[in-house]
Short mmCIF file of N, CA and C in Angstrom, two decimals:
data_model
loop_
_atom_site.label_atom_id
_atom_site.label_comp_id
_atom_site.label_asym_id
_atom_site.label_seq_id
_atom_site.Cartn_x
_atom_site.Cartn_y
_atom_site.Cartn_z
N MET A 1 -16.40 -161.29 -65.92
CA MET A 1 -16.69 -162.35 -66.86
C MET A 1 -15.38 -162.85 -67.45
N THR A 2 -15.22 -164.13 -67.52
CA THR A 2 -14.00 -164.72 -68.06
C THR A 2 -14.15 -164.97 -69.55
N ASP A 3 -13.04 -165.31 -70.20
CA ASP A 3 -13.08 -165.64 -71.63
C ASP A 3 -14.07 -166.77 -71.91
N LEU A 4 -14.18 -167.72 -70.98
CA LEU A 4 -15.09 -168.85 -71.19
C LEU A 4 -16.54 -168.41 -71.22
N ASP A 5 -16.87 -167.34 -70.50
CA ASP A 5 -18.24 -166.84 -70.44
C ASP A 5 -18.54 -165.81 -71.53
N ALA A 6 -17.53 -165.36 -72.23
CA ALA A 6 -17.69 -164.29 -73.21
C ALA A 6 -18.57 -164.75 -74.37
N PRO A 7 -19.51 -163.89 -74.80
CA PRO A 7 -20.37 -164.26 -75.93
C PRO A 7 -19.67 -164.18 -77.28
N VAL A 8 -18.47 -163.60 -77.30
CA VAL A 8 -17.69 -163.43 -78.53
C VAL A 8 -16.35 -164.13 -78.36
N LYS A 9 -15.91 -164.85 -79.39
CA LYS A 9 -14.59 -165.49 -79.35
C LYS A 9 -13.68 -164.80 -80.35
N LEU A 10 -12.47 -164.49 -79.90
CA LEU A 10 -11.44 -163.92 -80.77
C LEU A 10 -10.36 -164.96 -80.98
N THR A 11 -10.00 -165.22 -82.23
CA THR A 11 -8.92 -166.16 -82.52
C THR A 11 -7.58 -165.51 -82.21
N GLU A 12 -6.53 -166.31 -82.18
CA GLU A 12 -5.18 -165.78 -81.95
C GLU A 12 -4.81 -164.75 -83.01
N GLY A 13 -5.19 -165.04 -84.27
CA GLY A 13 -4.89 -164.10 -85.35
C GLY A 13 -5.58 -162.75 -85.13
N ALA A 14 -6.84 -162.79 -84.69
CA ALA A 14 -7.58 -161.55 -84.43
C ALA A 14 -6.96 -160.80 -83.25
N ILE A 15 -6.61 -161.51 -82.19
CA ILE A 15 -6.03 -160.88 -81.01
C ILE A 15 -4.72 -160.19 -81.37
N THR A 16 -3.87 -160.88 -82.12
CA THR A 16 -2.58 -160.31 -82.53
C THR A 16 -2.79 -159.03 -83.34
N GLN A 17 -3.70 -159.06 -84.30
CA GLN A 17 -3.94 -157.89 -85.15
C GLN A 17 -4.57 -156.76 -84.35
N LEU A 18 -5.51 -157.06 -83.46
CA LEU A 18 -6.15 -156.03 -82.66
C LEU A 18 -5.15 -155.35 -81.73
N LYS A 19 -4.24 -156.12 -81.13
CA LYS A 19 -3.22 -155.53 -80.27
C LYS A 19 -2.28 -154.64 -81.07
N LYS A 20 -1.99 -155.03 -82.30
CA LYS A 20 -1.14 -154.21 -83.18
C LYS A 20 -1.84 -152.89 -83.50
N ILE A 21 -3.12 -152.97 -83.83
CA ILE A 21 -3.90 -151.76 -84.13
C ILE A 21 -3.96 -150.86 -82.91
N MET A 22 -4.18 -151.46 -81.73
CA MET A 22 -4.23 -150.67 -80.50
C MET A 22 -2.93 -149.91 -80.27
N ALA A 23 -1.81 -150.58 -80.49
CA ALA A 23 -0.51 -149.93 -80.30
C ALA A 23 -0.28 -148.85 -81.35
N ASP A 24 -0.61 -149.15 -82.61
CA ASP A 24 -0.41 -148.19 -83.69
C ASP A 24 -1.27 -146.93 -83.52
N GLN A 25 -2.48 -147.10 -82.97
CA GLN A 25 -3.41 -145.98 -82.84
C GLN A 25 -3.44 -145.40 -81.43
N ASN A 26 -2.54 -145.86 -80.56
CA ASN A 26 -2.48 -145.38 -79.18
C ASN A 26 -3.83 -145.44 -78.48
N VAL A 27 -4.51 -146.58 -78.58
CA VAL A 27 -5.82 -146.76 -77.95
C VAL A 27 -5.62 -146.78 -76.43
N THR A 28 -6.39 -145.98 -75.71
CA THR A 28 -6.25 -145.86 -74.26
C THR A 28 -7.03 -146.95 -73.54
N ASP A 29 -6.78 -147.06 -72.23
CA ASP A 29 -7.49 -148.04 -71.40
C ASP A 29 -8.97 -147.71 -71.26
N GLN A 30 -9.36 -146.49 -71.58
CA GLN A 30 -10.77 -146.10 -71.50
C GLN A 30 -11.58 -146.68 -72.66
N HIS A 31 -10.90 -147.22 -73.64
CA HIS A 31 -11.57 -147.77 -74.82
C HIS A 31 -11.52 -149.29 -74.80
N GLY A 32 -12.57 -149.87 -75.32
CA GLY A 32 -12.62 -151.31 -75.51
C GLY A 32 -12.94 -151.60 -76.96
N LEU A 33 -12.86 -152.86 -77.31
CA LEU A 33 -13.20 -153.28 -78.66
C LEU A 33 -14.72 -153.36 -78.76
N ARG A 34 -15.30 -152.51 -79.59
CA ARG A 34 -16.75 -152.55 -79.78
C ARG A 34 -17.06 -153.55 -80.88
N VAL A 35 -17.93 -154.52 -80.54
CA VAL A 35 -18.44 -155.49 -81.50
C VAL A 35 -19.93 -155.25 -81.57
N GLY A 36 -20.45 -155.08 -82.77
CA GLY A 36 -21.88 -154.81 -82.91
C GLY A 36 -22.37 -155.04 -84.31
N VAL A 37 -23.61 -154.64 -84.53
CA VAL A 37 -24.24 -154.74 -85.85
C VAL A 37 -24.95 -153.43 -86.14
N LYS A 38 -25.16 -153.17 -87.42
CA LYS A 38 -25.99 -152.05 -87.84
C LYS A 38 -26.73 -152.47 -89.10
N GLY A 39 -27.86 -151.85 -89.33
CA GLY A 39 -28.63 -152.15 -90.52
C GLY A 39 -27.88 -151.72 -91.76
N GLY A 40 -27.98 -152.53 -92.81
CA GLY A 40 -27.34 -152.19 -94.08
C GLY A 40 -26.60 -153.36 -94.65
N GLY A 41 -25.89 -153.12 -95.71
CA GLY A 41 -25.17 -154.20 -96.39
C GLY A 41 -26.10 -154.95 -97.31
N CYS A 42 -25.56 -155.84 -98.07
CA CYS A 42 -26.35 -156.55 -99.08
C CYS A 42 -27.25 -157.63 -98.49
N SER A 43 -27.05 -158.01 -97.21
CA SER A 43 -27.87 -159.05 -96.61
C SER A 43 -28.73 -158.56 -95.45
N GLY A 44 -28.67 -157.28 -95.09
CA GLY A 44 -29.53 -156.75 -94.04
C GLY A 44 -28.79 -156.14 -92.86
N PHE A 45 -27.71 -156.76 -92.40
CA PHE A 45 -26.92 -156.24 -91.29
C PHE A 45 -25.44 -156.25 -91.68
N THR A 46 -24.69 -155.31 -91.15
CA THR A 46 -23.24 -155.34 -91.28
C THR A 46 -22.64 -155.32 -89.87
N TYR A 47 -21.44 -155.83 -89.77
CA TYR A 47 -20.76 -155.89 -88.48
C TYR A 47 -20.08 -154.56 -88.16
N ILE A 48 -20.03 -154.25 -86.87
CA ILE A 48 -19.28 -153.10 -86.36
C ILE A 48 -18.10 -153.67 -85.59
N LEU A 49 -16.91 -153.18 -85.87
CA LEU A 49 -15.71 -153.60 -85.15
C LEU A 49 -14.79 -152.39 -85.07
N GLY A 50 -14.54 -151.92 -83.86
CA GLY A 50 -13.69 -150.75 -83.68
C GLY A 50 -13.50 -150.48 -82.20
N PHE A 51 -12.73 -149.47 -81.89
CA PHE A 51 -12.46 -149.14 -80.49
C PHE A 51 -13.33 -147.97 -80.08
N ASP A 52 -13.93 -148.08 -78.88
CA ASP A 52 -14.91 -147.10 -78.43
C ASP A 52 -14.96 -147.12 -76.90
N GLU A 53 -15.60 -146.10 -76.33
CA GLU A 53 -15.82 -146.07 -74.89
C GLU A 53 -17.14 -146.76 -74.57
N LYS A 54 -17.23 -147.34 -73.38
CA LYS A 54 -18.45 -148.01 -72.95
C LYS A 54 -19.55 -146.98 -72.78
N LYS A 55 -20.76 -147.34 -73.24
CA LYS A 55 -21.92 -146.48 -73.14
C LYS A 55 -22.96 -147.13 -72.21
N GLU A 56 -24.02 -146.39 -71.92
CA GLU A 56 -25.02 -146.80 -70.94
C GLU A 56 -25.64 -148.17 -71.22
N ASN A 57 -25.94 -148.48 -72.46
CA ASN A 57 -26.63 -149.74 -72.79
C ASN A 57 -25.68 -150.85 -73.21
N ASP A 58 -24.42 -150.77 -72.81
CA ASP A 58 -23.41 -151.75 -73.21
C ASP A 58 -23.15 -152.77 -72.12
N ASP A 59 -22.85 -153.98 -72.54
CA ASP A 59 -22.28 -155.00 -71.67
C ASP A 59 -20.78 -154.99 -71.92
N GLU A 60 -20.02 -155.42 -70.92
CA GLU A 60 -18.57 -155.48 -71.05
C GLU A 60 -18.10 -156.86 -70.62
N PHE A 61 -17.13 -157.39 -71.34
CA PHE A 61 -16.56 -158.69 -71.01
C PHE A 61 -15.14 -158.76 -71.55
N VAL A 62 -14.46 -159.84 -71.23
CA VAL A 62 -13.09 -160.05 -71.69
C VAL A 62 -13.10 -161.22 -72.67
N ALA A 63 -12.47 -161.02 -73.81
CA ALA A 63 -12.31 -162.08 -74.81
C ALA A 63 -10.88 -162.02 -75.31
N GLY A 64 -10.18 -163.11 -75.20
CA GLY A 64 -8.79 -163.15 -75.66
C GLY A 64 -7.90 -162.18 -74.91
N GLY A 65 -8.26 -161.87 -73.68
CA GLY A 65 -7.49 -160.93 -72.89
C GLY A 65 -7.77 -159.47 -73.21
N LEU A 66 -8.70 -159.21 -74.13
CA LEU A 66 -9.05 -157.84 -74.51
C LEU A 66 -10.40 -157.45 -73.93
N ARG A 67 -10.53 -156.20 -73.56
CA ARG A 67 -11.79 -155.65 -73.07
C ARG A 67 -12.71 -155.48 -74.28
N VAL A 68 -13.89 -156.09 -74.23
CA VAL A 68 -14.84 -156.03 -75.34
C VAL A 68 -16.14 -155.43 -74.83
N ILE A 69 -16.73 -154.53 -75.61
CA ILE A 69 -18.01 -153.94 -75.27
C ILE A 69 -19.01 -154.19 -76.39
N MET A 70 -20.27 -154.39 -76.00
CA MET A 70 -21.32 -154.69 -76.97
C MET A 70 -22.63 -154.12 -76.46
N ASN A 71 -23.37 -153.47 -77.32
CA ASN A 71 -24.70 -153.00 -76.98
C ASN A 71 -25.55 -154.21 -76.62
N LYS A 72 -26.28 -154.13 -75.50
CA LYS A 72 -27.08 -155.27 -75.03
C LYS A 72 -28.05 -155.77 -76.09
N ALA A 73 -28.60 -154.87 -76.88
CA ALA A 73 -29.57 -155.26 -77.91
C ALA A 73 -28.93 -156.04 -79.06
N HIS A 74 -27.62 -155.96 -79.22
CA HIS A 74 -26.94 -156.65 -80.32
C HIS A 74 -26.62 -158.10 -79.99
N ALA A 75 -26.71 -158.46 -78.72
CA ALA A 75 -26.33 -159.82 -78.30
C ALA A 75 -27.13 -160.89 -79.04
N ILE A 76 -28.39 -160.64 -79.32
CA ILE A 76 -29.22 -161.63 -80.01
C ILE A 76 -28.63 -162.02 -81.36
N TYR A 77 -27.90 -161.10 -81.99
CA TYR A 77 -27.30 -161.36 -83.29
C TYR A 77 -25.87 -161.87 -83.21
N LEU A 78 -25.23 -161.69 -82.04
CA LEU A 78 -23.78 -161.92 -81.98
C LEU A 78 -23.32 -163.00 -81.01
N VAL A 79 -24.18 -163.51 -80.15
CA VAL A 79 -23.74 -164.53 -79.19
C VAL A 79 -23.20 -165.74 -79.95
N GLY A 80 -21.98 -166.13 -79.62
CA GLY A 80 -21.36 -167.29 -80.24
C GLY A 80 -20.50 -166.96 -81.45
N ILE A 81 -20.42 -165.70 -81.84
CA ILE A 81 -19.63 -165.32 -83.02
C ILE A 81 -18.14 -165.51 -82.76
N GLU A 82 -17.43 -165.91 -83.80
CA GLU A 82 -15.97 -166.01 -83.75
C GLU A 82 -15.40 -165.01 -84.74
N ILE A 83 -14.50 -164.16 -84.24
CA ILE A 83 -13.86 -163.16 -85.08
C ILE A 83 -12.42 -163.60 -85.31
N ASP A 84 -12.03 -163.65 -86.57
CA ASP A 84 -10.69 -164.09 -86.96
C ASP A 84 -10.06 -162.99 -87.83
N PHE A 85 -8.77 -163.12 -88.05
CA PHE A 85 -8.07 -162.22 -88.97
C PHE A 85 -7.29 -163.07 -89.94
N LEU A 86 -7.53 -162.85 -91.23
CA LEU A 86 -6.82 -163.56 -92.28
C LEU A 86 -5.74 -162.65 -92.85
N ASP A 87 -4.58 -163.22 -93.09
CA ASP A 87 -3.47 -162.45 -93.65
C ASP A 87 -2.85 -163.25 -94.78
N GLY A 88 -3.66 -163.56 -95.77
CA GLY A 88 -3.20 -164.37 -96.89
C GLY A 88 -2.95 -163.55 -98.14
N LEU A 89 -2.54 -164.21 -99.19
CA LEU A 89 -2.27 -163.54 -100.45
C LEU A 89 -3.55 -163.03 -101.11
N GLN A 90 -4.64 -163.78 -100.99
CA GLN A 90 -5.89 -163.39 -101.64
C GLN A 90 -6.85 -162.67 -100.70
N ASN A 91 -6.82 -163.00 -99.43
CA ASN A 91 -7.73 -162.39 -98.46
C ASN A 91 -6.94 -161.84 -97.28
N ARG A 92 -7.27 -160.59 -96.91
CA ARG A 92 -6.65 -159.99 -95.74
C ARG A 92 -7.71 -159.16 -95.03
N GLY A 93 -7.93 -159.45 -93.76
CA GLY A 93 -8.89 -158.68 -92.98
C GLY A 93 -9.60 -159.54 -91.96
N PHE A 94 -10.47 -158.90 -91.21
CA PHE A 94 -11.23 -159.61 -90.19
C PHE A 94 -12.37 -160.38 -90.83
N THR A 95 -12.62 -161.57 -90.31
CA THR A 95 -13.73 -162.39 -90.77
C THR A 95 -14.63 -162.71 -89.58
N PHE A 96 -15.89 -162.98 -89.86
CA PHE A 96 -16.89 -163.21 -88.83
C PHE A 96 -17.58 -164.54 -89.10
N ASN A 97 -17.46 -165.46 -88.15
CA ASN A 97 -18.15 -166.74 -88.24
C ASN A 97 -19.29 -166.68 -87.24
N ASN A 98 -20.49 -166.39 -87.74
CA ASN A 98 -21.64 -166.12 -86.88
C ASN A 98 -22.67 -167.25 -86.99
N PRO A 99 -22.85 -168.01 -85.90
CA PRO A 99 -23.83 -169.10 -85.93
C PRO A 99 -25.27 -168.60 -85.99
N ASN A 100 -25.51 -167.31 -85.74
CA ASN A 100 -26.86 -166.74 -85.77
C ASN A 100 -27.27 -166.26 -87.15
N ALA A 101 -26.32 -166.19 -88.08
CA ALA A 101 -26.60 -165.69 -89.42
C ALA A 101 -27.29 -166.77 -90.24
N LYS A 102 -28.42 -166.43 -90.82
CA LYS A 102 -29.12 -167.35 -91.71
C LYS A 102 -28.46 -167.36 -93.08
N GLU A 103 -28.01 -166.19 -93.51
CA GLU A 103 -27.31 -166.04 -94.78
C GLU A 103 -26.20 -165.03 -94.63
N SER A 104 -25.14 -165.20 -95.37
CA SER A 104 -24.05 -164.22 -95.42
C SER A 104 -23.81 -163.87 -96.88
N CYS A 105 -23.32 -162.67 -97.11
CA CYS A 105 -23.02 -162.28 -98.48
C CYS A 105 -21.60 -162.72 -98.84
N GLY A 106 -21.24 -162.55 -100.07
CA GLY A 106 -19.92 -162.95 -100.54
C GLY A 106 -18.78 -162.21 -99.90
N CYS A 107 -19.03 -160.96 -99.48
CA CYS A 107 -17.95 -160.16 -98.88
C CYS A 107 -17.67 -160.60 -97.44
N GLY A 108 -18.61 -161.30 -96.81
CA GLY A 108 -18.40 -161.81 -95.45
C GLY A 108 -18.62 -160.79 -94.36
N THR A 109 -19.04 -159.56 -94.71
CA THR A 109 -19.26 -158.54 -93.68
C THR A 109 -20.73 -158.18 -93.55
N SER A 110 -21.61 -158.87 -94.26
CA SER A 110 -23.03 -158.61 -94.22
C SER A 110 -23.75 -159.94 -94.01
N PHE A 111 -24.86 -159.90 -93.25
CA PHE A 111 -25.58 -161.14 -92.97
C PHE A 111 -27.05 -160.83 -92.72
N SER A 112 -27.87 -161.86 -92.77
CA SER A 112 -29.28 -161.75 -92.36
C SER A 112 -29.50 -162.70 -91.20
N ALA A 113 -30.44 -162.31 -90.33
CA ALA A 113 -30.70 -163.11 -89.14
C ALA A 113 -32.11 -163.65 -89.15
#
């Protein structure tokens, strides 16, 4: 699957920060960037973002030149999401622009679908 076919888009800022984290934490080739959701947060779901090994129910694709893995059941909530990294004076961290979210909370890491 090419970047154009990937259900998740990573901005240049996110790619740069993820590569830095991978180098700092010595992430191996056996691990990919896990993008997912879990129940909780102030709006119903929170995002999962971290490095993990591919599991049985995962899809794998390339986004921004990075190997990305996602549980097949999470795609309904995440297809079309854009992940960015902000490094400003007031805000620093990953942000999620999710077209599937009906509502998002003020912290930007919780949403309802």
